[in-house]
JSON list of C-alpha atoms in Angstrom, two decimals:
[
{"chain": "A", "resi": 1, "resn": "UNK", "atom": "CA", "xyz": [0.50, 0.35, -0.23]},
{"chain": "A", "resi": 2, "resn": "UNK", "atom": "CA", "xyz": [0.99, 3.38, -0.74]},
{"chain": "A", "resi": 3, "resn": "UNK", "atom": "CA", "xyz": [0.68, 6.11, 1.63]},
{"chain": "A", "resi": 4, "resn": "UNK", "atom": "CA", "xyz": [1.89, 9.75, 2.45]},
{"chain": "A", "resi": 5, "resn": "UNK", "atom": "CA", "xyz": [1.39, 11.91, 5.49]},
{"chain": "A", "resi": 6, "resn": "UNK", "atom": "CA", "xyz": [1.73, 15.69, 5.67]},
{"chain": "A", "resi": 7, "resn": "UNK", "atom": "CA", "xyz": [2.48, 16.72, 9.33]},
{"chain": "A", "resi": 8, "resn": "UNK", "atom": "CA", "xyz": [1.29, 20.37, 9.13]},
{"chain": "A", "resi": 9, "resn": "UNK", "atom": "CA", "xyz": [-2.05, 21.07, 8.22]},
{"chain": "A", "resi": 10, "resn": "UNK", "atom": "CA", "xyz": [-1.42, 24.60, 8.52]},
{"chain": "A", "resi": 11, "resn": "UNK", "atom": "CA", "xyz": [1.96, 26.99, 8.13]},
{"chain": "A", "resi": 12, "resn": "UNK", "atom": "CA", "xyz": [2.38, 30.53, 8.89]},
{"chain": "A", "resi": 13, "resn": "UNK", "atom": "CA", "xyz": [4.75, 32.25, 8.00]},
{"chain": "A", "resi": 14, "resn": "UNK", "atom": "CA", "xyz": [6.11, 36.29, 7.28]},
{"chain": "A", "resi": 15, "resn": "UNK", "atom": "CA", "xyz": [6.90, 37.56, 4.03]},
{"chain": "A", "resi": 16, "resn": "UNK", "atom": "CA", "xyz": [11.02, 36.67, 3.21]},
{"chain": "A", "resi": 17, "resn": "UNK", "atom": "CA", "xyz": [11.10, 33.85, 5.60]},
{"chain": "A", "resi": 18, "resn": "UNK", "atom": "CA", "xyz": [11.82, 30.28, 4.69]},
{"chain": "A", "resi": 19, "resn": "UNK", "atom": "CA", "xyz": [9.60, 27.88, 4.39]},
{"chain": "A", "resi": 20, "resn": "UNK", "atom": "CA", "xyz": [9.63, 24.15, 4.60]},
{"chain": "A", "resi": 21, "resn": "UNK", "atom": "CA", "xyz": [6.72, 21.88, 4.08]},
{"chain": "A", "resi": 22, "resn": "UNK", "atom": "CA", "xyz": [6.73, 18.36, 5.00]},
{"chain": "A", "resi": 23, "resn": "UNK", "atom": "CA", "xyz": [6.20, 15.20, 3.71]},
{"chain": "A", "resi": 24, "resn": "UNK", "atom": "CA", "xyz": [6.52, 11.69, 3.95]},
{"chain": "A", "resi": 25, "resn": "UNK", "atom": "CA", "xyz": [5.53, 8.63, 2.01]},
{"chain": "A", "resi": 26, "resn": "UNK", "atom": "CA", "xyz": [5.72, 4.73, 2.25]},
{"chain": "A", "resi": 27, "resn": "UNK", "atom": "CA", "xyz": [5.64, 2.33, -0.40]},
{"chain": "A", "resi": 28, "resn": "UNK", "atom": "CA", "xyz": [7.35, -0.58, -1.65]},
{"chain": "A", "resi": 29, "resn": "UNK", "atom": "CA", "xyz": [8.23, 0.30, -5.53]},
{"chain": "A", "resi": 30, "resn": "UNK", "atom": "CA", "xyz": [10.36, 2.84, -7.02]},
{"chain": "A", "resi": 31, "resn": "UNK", "atom": "CA", "xyz": [8.67, 5.97, -5.73]},
{"chain": "A", "resi": 32, "resn": "UNK", "atom": "CA", "xyz": [8.14, 9.19, -8.05]},
{"chain": "A", "resi": 33, "resn": "UNK", "atom": "CA", "xyz": [6.78, 12.37, -6.07]},
{"chain": "A", "resi": 34, "resn": "UNK", "atom": "CA", "xyz": [5.14, 15.16, -7.48]},
{"chain": "A", "resi": 35, "resn": "UNK", "atom": "CA", "xyz": [4.13, 18.40, -5.04]},
{"chain": "A", "resi": 36, "resn": "UNK", "atom": "CA", "xyz": [1.07, 20.27, -6.29]},
{"chain": "A", "resi": 37, "resn": "UNK", "atom": "CA", "xyz": [-0.89, 23.35, -4.89]},
{"chain": "A", "resi": 38, "resn": "UNK", "atom": "CA", "xyz": [-4.21, 24.77, -4.95]},
{"chain": "A", "resi": 39, "resn": "UNK", "atom": "CA", "xyz": [-4.72, 28.75, -5.01]},
{"chain": "A", "resi": 40, "resn": "UNK", "atom": "CA", "xyz": [-7.73, 29.99, -3.56]},
{"chain": "A", "resi": 41, "resn": "UNK", "atom": "CA", "xyz": [-10.65, 29.81, -5.79]},
{"chain": "A", "resi": 42, "resn": "UNK", "atom": "CA", "xyz": [-8.18, 27.72, -8.48]},
{"chain": "A", "resi": 43, "resn": "UNK", "atom": "CA", "xyz": [-7.80, 23.52, -9.25]},
{"chain": "A", "resi": 44, "resn": "UNK", "atom": "CA", "xyz": [-4.96, 21.66, -8.60]},
{"chain": "A", "resi": 45, "resn": "UNK", "atom": "CA", "xyz": [-2.06, 22.45, -10.49]},
{"chain": "A", "resi": 46, "resn": "UNK", "atom": "CA", "xyz": [1.63, 20.97, -10.55]},
{"chain": "A", "resi": 47, "resn": "UNK", "atom": "CA", "xyz": [3.76, 22.53, -9.43]},
{"chain": "A", "resi": 48, "resn": "UNK", "atom": "CA", "xyz": [6.72, 19.90, -9.19]},
{"chain": "A", "resi": 49, "resn": "UNK", "atom": "CA", "xyz": [7.82, 16.19, -9.79]},
{"chain": "A", "resi": 50, "resn": "UNK", "atom": "CA", "xyz": [11.35, 15.08, -8.14]},
{"chain": "A", "resi": 51, "resn": "UNK", "atom": "CA", "xyz": [12.27, 13.32, -11.12]},
{"chain": "A", "resi": 52, "resn": "UNK", "atom": "CA", "xyz": [13.05, 16.64, -12.97]},
{"chain": "A", "resi": 53, "resn": "UNK", "atom": "CA", "xyz": [14.82, 18.32, -10.51]},
{"chain": "A", "resi": 54, "resn": "UNK", "atom": "CA", "xyz": [13.31, 21.48, -10.98]},
{"chain": "A", "resi": 55, "resn": "UNK", "atom": "CA", "xyz": [12.90, 24.65, -9.12]},
{"chain": "A", "resi": 56, "resn": "UNK", "atom": "CA", "xyz": [9.46, 26.01, -9.67]},
{"chain": "A", "resi": 57, "resn": "UNK", "atom": "CA", "xyz": [8.75, 29.66, -8.62]},
{"chain": "A", "resi": 58, "resn": "UNK", "atom": "CA", "xyz": [11.80, 29.72, -6.14]},
{"chain": "A", "resi": 59, "resn": "UNK", "atom": "CA", "xyz": [9.93, 26.03, -4.42]},
{"chain": "A", "resi": 60, "resn": "UNK", "atom": "CA", "xyz": [12.36, 22.66, -4.89]},
{"chain": "A", "resi": 61, "resn": "UNK", "atom": "CA", "xyz": [11.88, 19.61, -3.06]},
{"chain": "A", "resi": 62, "resn": "UNK", "atom": "CA", "xyz": [14.62, 16.74, -2.99]},
{"chain": "A", "resi": 63, "resn": "UNK", "atom": "CA", "xyz": [13.69, 13.33, -2.37]},
{"chain": "A", "resi": 64, "resn": "UNK", "atom": "CA", "xyz": [15.46, 11.00, 0.71]},
{"chain": "A", "resi": 65, "resn": "UNK", "atom": "CA", "xyz": [15.07, 7.34, -0.29]},
{"chain": "A", "resi": 66, "resn": "UNK", "atom": "CA", "xyz": [16.87, 7.43, 2.64]},
{"chain": "A", "resi": 67, "resn": "UNK", "atom": "CA", "xyz": [14.43, 8.72, 5.16]},
{"chain": "A", "resi": 68, "resn": "UNK", "atom": "CA", "xyz": [11.11, 8.36, 3.30]},
{"chain": "A", "resi": 69, "resn": "UNK", "atom": "CA", "xyz": [10.75, 12.31, 3.10]},
{"chain": "A", "resi": 70, "resn": "UNK", "atom": "CA", "xyz": [9.82, 14.60, -0.44]},
{"chain": "A", "resi": 71, "resn": "UNK", "atom": "CA", "xyz": [10.16, 17.79, 2.24]},
{"chain": "A", "resi": 72, "resn": "UNK", "atom": "CA", "xyz": [9.14, 21.10, -0.49]},
{"chain": "A", "resi": 73, "resn": "UNK", "atom": "CA", "xyz": [11.05, 24.04, 0.32]},
{"chain": "A", "resi": 74, "resn": "UNK", "atom": "CA", "xyz": [11.38, 27.83, -0.40]},
{"chain": "A", "resi": 75, "resn": "UNK", "atom": "CA", "xyz": [13.87, 30.24, 0.78]},
{"chain": "A", "resi": 76, "resn": "UNK", "atom": "CA", "xyz": [12.04, 33.38, 1.07]},
{"chain": "A", "resi": 77, "resn": "UNK", "atom": "CA", "xyz": [8.36, 33.13, 0.83]},
{"chain": "A", "resi": 78, "resn": "UNK", "atom": "CA", "xyz": [6.53, 35.44, -0.72]},
{"chain": "A", "resi": 79, "resn": "UNK", "atom": "CA", "xyz": [2.60, 36.75, 0.33]},
{"chain": "A", "resi": 80, "resn": "UNK", "atom": "CA", "xyz": [1.60, 35.62, -3.31]},
{"chain": "A", "resi": 81, "resn": "UNK", "atom": "CA", "xyz": [2.58, 31.34, -2.61]},
{"chain": "A", "resi": 82, "resn": "UNK", "atom": "CA", "xyz": [-0.37, 31.32, 0.20]},
{"chain": "A", "resi": 83, "resn": "UNK", "atom": "CA", "xyz": [-2.13, 28.59, -0.66]},
{"chain": "A", "resi": 84, "resn": "UNK", "atom": "CA", "xyz": [-2.91, 24.48, -0.61]},
{"chain": "A", "resi": 85, "resn": "UNK", "atom": "CA", "xyz": [-0.51, 21.70, -1.63]},
{"chain": "A", "resi": 86, "resn": "UNK", "atom": "CA", "xyz": [-0.67, 18.87, -1.47]},
{"chain": "A", "resi": 87, "resn": "UNK", "atom": "CA", "xyz": [2.37, 16.52, -1.82]},
{"chain": "A", "resi": 88, "resn": "UNK", "atom": "CA", "xyz": [1.69, 13.25, -4.18]},
{"chain": "A", "resi": 89, "resn": "UNK", "atom": "CA", "xyz": [2.43, 9.66, -4.54]},
{"chain": "A", "resi": 90, "resn": "UNK", "atom": "CA", "xyz": [2.18, 8.23, -8.36]},
{"chain": "A", "resi": 91, "resn": "UNK", "atom": "CA", "xyz": [2.70, 3.89, -8.48]},
{"chain": "A", "resi": 92, "resn": "UNK", "atom": "CA", "xyz": [4.84, 2.38, -10.77]},
{"chain": "A", "resi": 93, "resn": "UNK", "atom": "CA", "xyz": [1.93, 1.61, -13.34]},
{"chain": "A", "resi": 94, "resn": "UNK", "atom": "CA", "xyz": [1.29, 5.49, -13.28]},
{"chain": "A", "resi": 95, "resn": "UNK", "atom": "CA", "xyz": [-2.22, 5.49, -13.11]},
{"chain": "A", "resi": 96, "resn": "UNK", "atom": "CA", "xyz": [-3.06, 6.36, -9.24]},
{"chain": "A", "resi": 97, "resn": "UNK", "atom": "CA", "xyz": [-1.55, 8.83, -7.49]},
{"chain": "A", "resi": 98, "resn": "UNK", "atom": "CA", "xyz": [-1.76, 8.72, -3.71]},
{"chain": "A", "resi": 99, "resn": "UNK", "atom": "CA", "xyz": [-2.27, 12.49, -1.96]},
{"chain": "A", "resi": 100, "resn": "UNK", "atom": "CA", "xyz": [-1.12, 13.77, 1.09]},
{"chain": "A", "resi": 101, "resn": "UNK", "atom": "CA", "xyz": [-3.96, 15.41, 3.58]},
{"chain": "A", "resi": 102, "resn": "UNK", "atom": "CA", "xyz": [-2.33, 18.55, 2.61]},
{"chain": "A", "resi": 103, "resn": "UNK", "atom": "CA", "xyz": [-0.51, 21.81, 4.20]},
{"chain": "A", "resi": 104, "resn": "UNK", "atom": "CA", "xyz": [-2.74, 25.39, 4.39]},
{"chain": "A", "resi": 105, "resn": "UNK", "atom": "CA", "xyz": [0.69, 27.95, 4.02]},
{"chain": "A", "resi": 106, "resn": "UNK", "atom": "CA", "xyz": [0.04, 31.43, 4.77]},
{"chain": "A", "resi": 107, "resn": "UNK", "atom": "CA", "xyz": [2.85, 33.54, 3.90]},
{"chain": "A", "resi": 108, "resn": "UNK", "atom": "CA", "xyz": [1.86, 37.32, 6.22]},
{"chain": "A", "resi": 109, "resn": "UNK", "atom": "CA", "xyz": [2.93, 40.50, 4.68]},
{"chain": "B", "resi": 1, "resn": "UNK", "atom": "CA", "xyz": [-3.61, 26.33, -22.73]},
{"chain": "B", "resi": 2, "resn": "UNK", "atom": "CA", "xyz": [-6.64, 23.68, -22.41]},
{"chain": "B", "resi": 3, "resn": "UNK", "atom": "CA", "xyz": [-7.84, 23.08, -19.63]},
{"chain": "B", "resi": 4, "resn": "UNK", "atom": "CA", "xyz": [-10.04, 20.51, -18.35]},
{"chain": "B", "resi": 5, "resn": "UNK", "atom": "CA", "xyz": [-13.62, 21.36, -18.04]},
{"chain": "B", "resi": 6, "resn": "UNK", "atom": "CA", "xyz": [-16.04, 19.79, -15.14]},
{"chain": "B", "resi": 7, "resn": "UNK", "atom": "CA", "xyz": [-20.14, 20.14, -15.41]},
{"chain": "B", "resi": 8, "resn": "UNK", "atom": "CA", "xyz": [-22.14, 21.15, -13.00]},
{"chain": "B", "resi": 9, "resn": "UNK", "atom": "CA", "xyz": [-19.92, 23.56, -10.95]},
{"chain": "B", "resi": 10, "resn": "UNK", "atom": "CA", "xyz": [-22.69, 22.67, -7.96]},
{"chain": "B", "resi": 11, "resn": "UNK", "atom": "CA", "xyz": [-25.04, 19.77, -7.49]},
{"chain": "B", "resi": 12, "resn": "UNK", "atom": "CA", "xyz": [-27.67, 19.14, -5.12]},
{"chain": "B", "resi": 13, "resn": "UNK", "atom": "CA", "xyz": [-29.20, 15.45, -5.17]},
{"chain": "B", "resi": 14, "resn": "UNK", "atom": "CA", "xyz": [-31.51, 13.48, -2.59]},
{"chain": "B", "resi": 15, "resn": "UNK", "atom": "CA", "xyz": [-30.47, 10.34, -1.19]},
{"chain": "B", "resi": 16, "resn": "UNK", "atom": "CA", "xyz": [-31.74, 7.13, -3.62]},
{"chain": "B", "resi": 17, "resn": "UNK", "atom": "CA", "xyz": [-31.09, 9.10, -7.01]},
{"chain": "B", "resi": 18, "resn": "UNK", "atom": "CA", "xyz": [-28.84, 8.74, -9.41]},
{"chain": "B", "resi": 19, "resn": "UNK", "atom": "CA", "xyz": [-26.17, 11.36, -10.69]},
{"chain": "B", "resi": 20, "resn": "UNK", "atom": "CA", "xyz": [-23.57, 11.70, -13.36]},
{"chain": "B", "resi": 21, "resn": "UNK", "atom": "CA", "xyz": [-21.35, 14.31, -13.16]},
{"chain": "B", "resi": 22, "resn": "UNK", "atom": "CA", "xyz": [-19.35, 14.64, -16.87]},
{"chain": "B", "resi": 23, "resn": "UNK", "atom": "CA", "xyz": [-15.98, 15.84, -18.05]},
{"chain": "B", "resi": 24, "resn": "UNK", "atom": "CA", "xyz": [-14.57, 17.07, -20.69]},
{"chain": "B", "resi": 25, "resn": "UNK", "atom": "CA", "xyz": [-10.82, 15.89, -20.66]},
{"chain": "B", "resi": 26, "resn": "UNK", "atom": "CA", "xyz": [-7.88, 17.62, -22.97]},
{"chain": "B", "resi": 27, "resn": "UNK", "atom": "CA", "xyz": [-8.35, 17.02, -25.81]},
{"chain": "B", "resi": 28, "resn": "UNK", "atom": "CA", "xyz": [-5.21, 15.02, -27.30]},
{"chain": "B", "resi": 29, "resn": "UNK", "atom": "CA", "xyz": [-5.19, 13.27, -24.14]},
{"chain": "B", "resi": 30, "resn": "UNK", "atom": "CA", "xyz": [-5.78, 8.97, -23.55]},
{"chain": "B", "resi": 31, "resn": "UNK", "atom": "CA", "xyz": [-5.68, 8.72, -19.56]},
{"chain": "B", "resi": 32, "resn": "UNK", "atom": "CA", "xyz": [-8.58, 9.50, -17.50]},
{"chain": "B", "resi": 33, "resn": "UNK", "atom": "CA", "xyz": [-9.33, 10.38, -13.75]},
{"chain": "B", "resi": 34, "resn": "UNK", "atom": "CA", "xyz": [-11.92, 10.62, -11.43]},
{"chain": "B", "resi": 35, "resn": "UNK", "atom": "CA", "xyz": [-10.67, 11.54, -7.62]},
{"chain": "B", "resi": 36, "resn": "UNK", "atom": "CA", "xyz": [-12.87, 13.22, -4.71]},
{"chain": "B", "resi": 37, "resn": "UNK", "atom": "CA", "xyz": [-12.34, 15.11, -1.69]},
{"chain": "B", "resi": 38, "resn": "UNK", "atom": "CA", "xyz": [-14.92, 14.71, 1.25]},
{"chain": "B", "resi": 39, "resn": "UNK", "atom": "CA", "xyz": [-14.49, 17.94, 3.20]},
{"chain": "B", "resi": 40, "resn": "UNK", "atom": "CA", "xyz": [-11.67, 18.84, 5.52]},
{"chain": "B", "resi": 41, "resn": "UNK", "atom": "CA", "xyz": [-10.02, 15.18, 4.31]},
{"chain": "B", "resi": 42, "resn": "UNK", "atom": "CA", "xyz": [-7.43, 14.16, 1.36]},
{"chain": "B", "resi": 43, "resn": "UNK", "atom": "CA", "xyz": [-7.86, 14.18, -1.97]},
{"chain": "B", "resi": 44, "resn": "UNK", "atom": "CA", "xyz": [-8.87, 10.00, -2.42]},
{"chain": "B", "resi": 45, "resn": "UNK", "atom": "CA", "xyz": [-8.00, 8.75, -6.00]},
{"chain": "B", "resi": 46, "resn": "UNK", "atom": "CA", "xyz": [-11.35, 6.67, -7.20]},
{"chain": "B", "resi": 47, "resn": "UNK", "atom": "CA", "xyz": [-10.24, 5.16, -10.60]},
{"chain": "B", "resi": 48, "resn": "UNK", "atom": "CA", "xyz": [-8.76, 5.65, -13.80]},
{"chain": "B", "resi": 49, "resn": "UNK", "atom": "CA", "xyz": [-9.54, 4.65, -17.31]},
{"chain": "B", "resi": 50, "resn": "UNK", "atom": "CA", "xyz": [-7.25, 4.18, -20.61]},
{"chain": "B", "resi": 51, "resn": "UNK", "atom": "CA", "xyz": [-8.77, 2.88, -23.95]},
{"chain": "B", "resi": 52, "resn": "UNK", "atom": "CA", "xyz": [-12.55, 2.01, -23.06]},
{"chain": "B", "resi": 53, "resn": "UNK", "atom": "CA", "xyz": [-11.42, 0.12, -19.85]},
{"chain": "B", "resi": 54, "resn": "UNK", "atom": "CA", "xyz": [-10.90, 0.76, -15.82]},
{"chain": "B", "resi": 55, "resn": "UNK", "atom": "CA", "xyz": [-7.14, 0.57, -15.62]},
{"chain": "B", "resi": 56, "resn": "UNK", "atom": "CA", "xyz": [-7.62, 0.69, -11.82]},
{"chain": "B", "resi": 57, "resn": "UNK", "atom": "CA", "xyz": [-9.59, 1.21, -8.98]},
{"chain": "B", "resi": 58, "resn": "UNK", "atom": "CA", "xyz": [-10.22, 1.87, -5.46]},
{"chain": "B", "resi": 59, "resn": "UNK", "atom": "CA", "xyz": [-12.28, 0.42, -3.21]},
{"chain": "B", "resi": 60, "resn": "UNK", "atom": "CA", "xyz": [-14.15, 3.36, -2.39]},
{"chain": "B", "resi": 61, "resn": "UNK", "atom": "CA", "xyz": [-14.83, 2.55, -6.34]},
{"chain": "B", "resi": 62, "resn": "UNK", "atom": "CA", "xyz": [-17.80, 0.00, -5.81]},
{"chain": "B", "resi": 63, "resn": "UNK", "atom": "CA", "xyz": [-20.98, -1.51, -7.79]},
{"chain": "B", "resi": 64, "resn": "UNK", "atom": "CA", "xyz": [-22.27, 1.72, -7.10]},
{"chain": "B", "resi": 65, "resn": "UNK", "atom": "CA", "xyz": [-20.18, 3.67, -9.30]},
{"chain": "B", "resi": 66, "resn": "UNK", "atom": "CA", "xyz": [-19.17, 3.61, -13.21]},
{"chain": "B", "resi": 67, "resn": "UNK", "atom": "CA", "xyz": [-17.35, 4.99, -15.26]},
{"chain": "B", "resi": 68, "resn": "UNK", "atom": "CA", "xyz": [-17.78, 6.12, -19.30]},
{"chain": "B", "resi": 69, "resn": "UNK", "atom": "CA", "xyz": [-16.51, 8.15, -22.73]},
{"chain": "B", "resi": 70, "resn": "UNK", "atom": "CA", "xyz": [-19.90, 8.12, -24.28]},
{"chain": "B", "resi": 71, "resn": "UNK", "atom": "CA", "xyz": [-18.61, 9.87, -27.88]},
{"chain": "B", "resi": 72, "resn": "UNK", "atom": "CA", "xyz": [-15.40, 11.39, -28.34]},
{"chain": "B", "resi": 73, "resn": "UNK", "atom": "CA", "xyz": [-15.20, 14.04, -25.92]},
{"chain": "B", "resi": 74, "resn": "UNK", "atom": "CA", "xyz": [-16.44, 13.43, -22.79]},
{"chain": "B", "resi": 75, "resn": "UNK", "atom": "CA", "xyz": [-15.85, 11.20, -19.08]},
{"chain": "B", "resi": 76, "resn": "UNK", "atom": "CA", "xyz": [-18.78, 10.73, -16.58]},
{"chain": "B", "resi": 77, "resn": "UNK", "atom": "CA", "xyz": [-18.72, 9.83, -13.55]},
{"chain": "B", "resi": 78, "resn": "UNK", "atom": "CA", "xyz": [-21.89, 7.68, -12.89]},
{"chain": "B", "resi": 79, "resn": "UNK", "atom": "CA", "xyz": [-23.66, 6.99, -8.84]},
{"chain": "B", "resi": 80, "resn": "UNK", "atom": "CA", "xyz": [-25.92, 5.00, -8.29]},
{"chain": "B", "resi": 81, "resn": "UNK", "atom": "CA", "xyz": [-28.49, 5.04, -6.17]},
{"chain": "B", "resi": 82, "resn": "UNK", "atom": "CA", "xyz": [-26.59, 8.08, -3.84]},
{"chain": "B", "resi": 83, "resn": "UNK", "atom": "CA", "xyz": [-25.66, 7.98, 0.20]},
{"chain": "B", "resi": 84, "resn": "UNK", "atom": "CA", "xyz": [-25.13, 10.72, 2.73]},
{"chain": "B", "resi": 85, "resn": "UNK", "atom": "CA", "xyz": [-21.63, 9.87, 2.61]},
{"chain": "B", "resi": 86, "resn": "UNK", "atom": "CA", "xyz": [-20.80, 11.03, -1.11]},
{"chain": "B", "resi": 87, "resn": "UNK", "atom": "CA", "xyz": [-20.74, 14.32, -0.80]},
{"chain": "B", "resi": 88, "resn": "UNK", "atom": "CA", "xyz": [-17.45, 15.57, -2.17]},
{"chain": "B", "resi": 89, "resn": "UNK", "atom": "CA", "xyz": [-15.82, 17.77, -3.81]},
{"chain": "B", "resi": 90, "resn": "UNK", "atom": "CA", "xyz": [-15.48, 15.28, -7.19]},
{"chain": "B", "resi": 91, "resn": "UNK", "atom": "CA", "xyz": [-12.06, 16.56, -9.53]},
{"chain": "B", "resi": 92, "resn": "UNK", "atom": "CA", "xyz": [-11.59, 14.53, -13.46]},
{"chain": "B", "resi": 93, "resn": "UNK", "atom": "CA", "xyz": [-8.49, 14.64, -14.34]},
{"chain": "B", "resi": 94, "resn": "UNK", "atom": "CA", "xyz": [-6.47, 13.86, -17.70]},
{"chain": "B", "resi": 95, "resn": "UNK", "atom": "CA", "xyz": [-3.00, 13.01, -18.96]},
{"chain": "B", "resi": 96, "resn": "UNK", "atom": "CA", "xyz": [-0.94, 12.76, -22.12]},
{"chain": "B", "resi": 97, "resn": "UNK", "atom": "CA", "xyz": [0.44, 9.36, -22.85]},
{"chain": "B", "resi": 98, "resn": "UNK", "atom": "CA", "xyz": [3.40, 8.44, -20.81]},
{"chain": "B", "resi": 99, "resn": "UNK", "atom": "CA", "xyz": [6.47, 8.87, -21.79]},
{"chain": "B", "resi": 100, "resn": "UNK", "atom": "CA", "xyz": [8.90, 6.86, -21.63]},
{"chain": "B", "resi": 101, "resn": "UNK", "atom": "CA", "xyz": [10.53, 7.65, -17.39]},
{"chain": "B", "resi": 102, "resn": "UNK", "atom": "CA", "xyz": [8.55, 10.62, -17.03]},
{"chain": "B", "resi": 103, "resn": "UNK", "atom": "CA", "xyz": [5.37, 9.57, -14.77]},
{"chain": "B", "resi": 104, "resn": "UNK", "atom": "CA", "xyz": [2.52, 10.67, -16.21]},
{"chain": "B", "resi": 105, "resn": "UNK", "atom": "CA", "xyz": [1.27, 15.04, -15.48]},
{"chain": "B", "resi": 106, "resn": "UNK", "atom": "CA", "xyz": [-2.02, 14.82, -14.44]},
{"chain": "B", "resi": 107, "resn": "UNK", "atom": "CA", "xyz": [-4.07, 17.57, -15.36]},
{"chain": "B", "resi": 108, "resn": "UNK", "atom": "CA", "xyz": [-7.17, 18.11, -12.38]},
{"chain": "B", "resi": 109, "resn": "UNK", "atom": "CA", "xyz": [-10.48, 20.30, -13.94]},
{"chain": "B", "resi": 110, "resn": "UNK", "atom": "CA", "xyz": [-12.02, 22.94, -11.00]},
{"chain": "B", "resi": 111, "resn": "UNK", "atom": "CA", "xyz": [-14.28, 20.46, -9.53]},
{"chain": "B", "resi": 112, "resn": "UNK", "atom": "CA", "xyz": [-18.21, 19.39, -9.19]},
{"chain": "B", "resi": 113, "resn": "UNK", "atom": "CA", "xyz": [-19.50, 20.07, -5.45]},
{"chain": "B", "resi": 114, "resn": "UNK", "atom": "CA", "xyz": [-22.10, 17.02, -4.58]},
{"chain": "B", "resi": 115, "resn": "UNK", "atom": "CA", "xyz": [-24.82, 17.29, -1.60]},
{"chain": "B", "resi": 116, "resn": "UNK", "atom": "CA", "xyz": [-26.43, 14.40, -1.29]},
{"chain": "B", "resi": 117, "resn": "UNK", "atom": "CA", "xyz": [-29.75, 15.25, 1.18]}
]
């Protein structure tokens, strides 16, 4: 069975502060992980995927297989980063996403 | 930019009634999905669909649920006899053909809020 855990429901930081949204997973296969973001009144959209090793909007995430983690980080938070963030794991067949419970990020001015 | 669309945005129905939720995936996509999110809970996978058949389904997707691609553009989720606990936001998603070694990116619709009274 695959499982994704996001321990924080809410993370509140001031603008310019560093941000780390935690994600841990459990999966017996080779994990492929994603971060999805949902801005207010908008649809779920892909933020980044671990396999691309990219930085999107200043966010990065590194897969740590030893700690089974895929934490999302940004060195300097912006007010426009306020949103709901979901960590997700895809199965080996590539046809099922398992989501974490989500973390609401609030960036205060 | 093409998007997944869903109709209606909000549906209210009485317990025991049948509902059909509609989705129009992105036109050149081949893989289709339904997820749901009960208020305050996580987004849960229901079913994936490829080549006119179900390729994966969760325990939630029991005999009360069915999916169909009735024509070249629509993808529907039917709930035969709704229960109170079916109240949730239902998301449709679609993805393109898998490129070797790259996982599917699933594009999500805005969701249909189903309220069962």
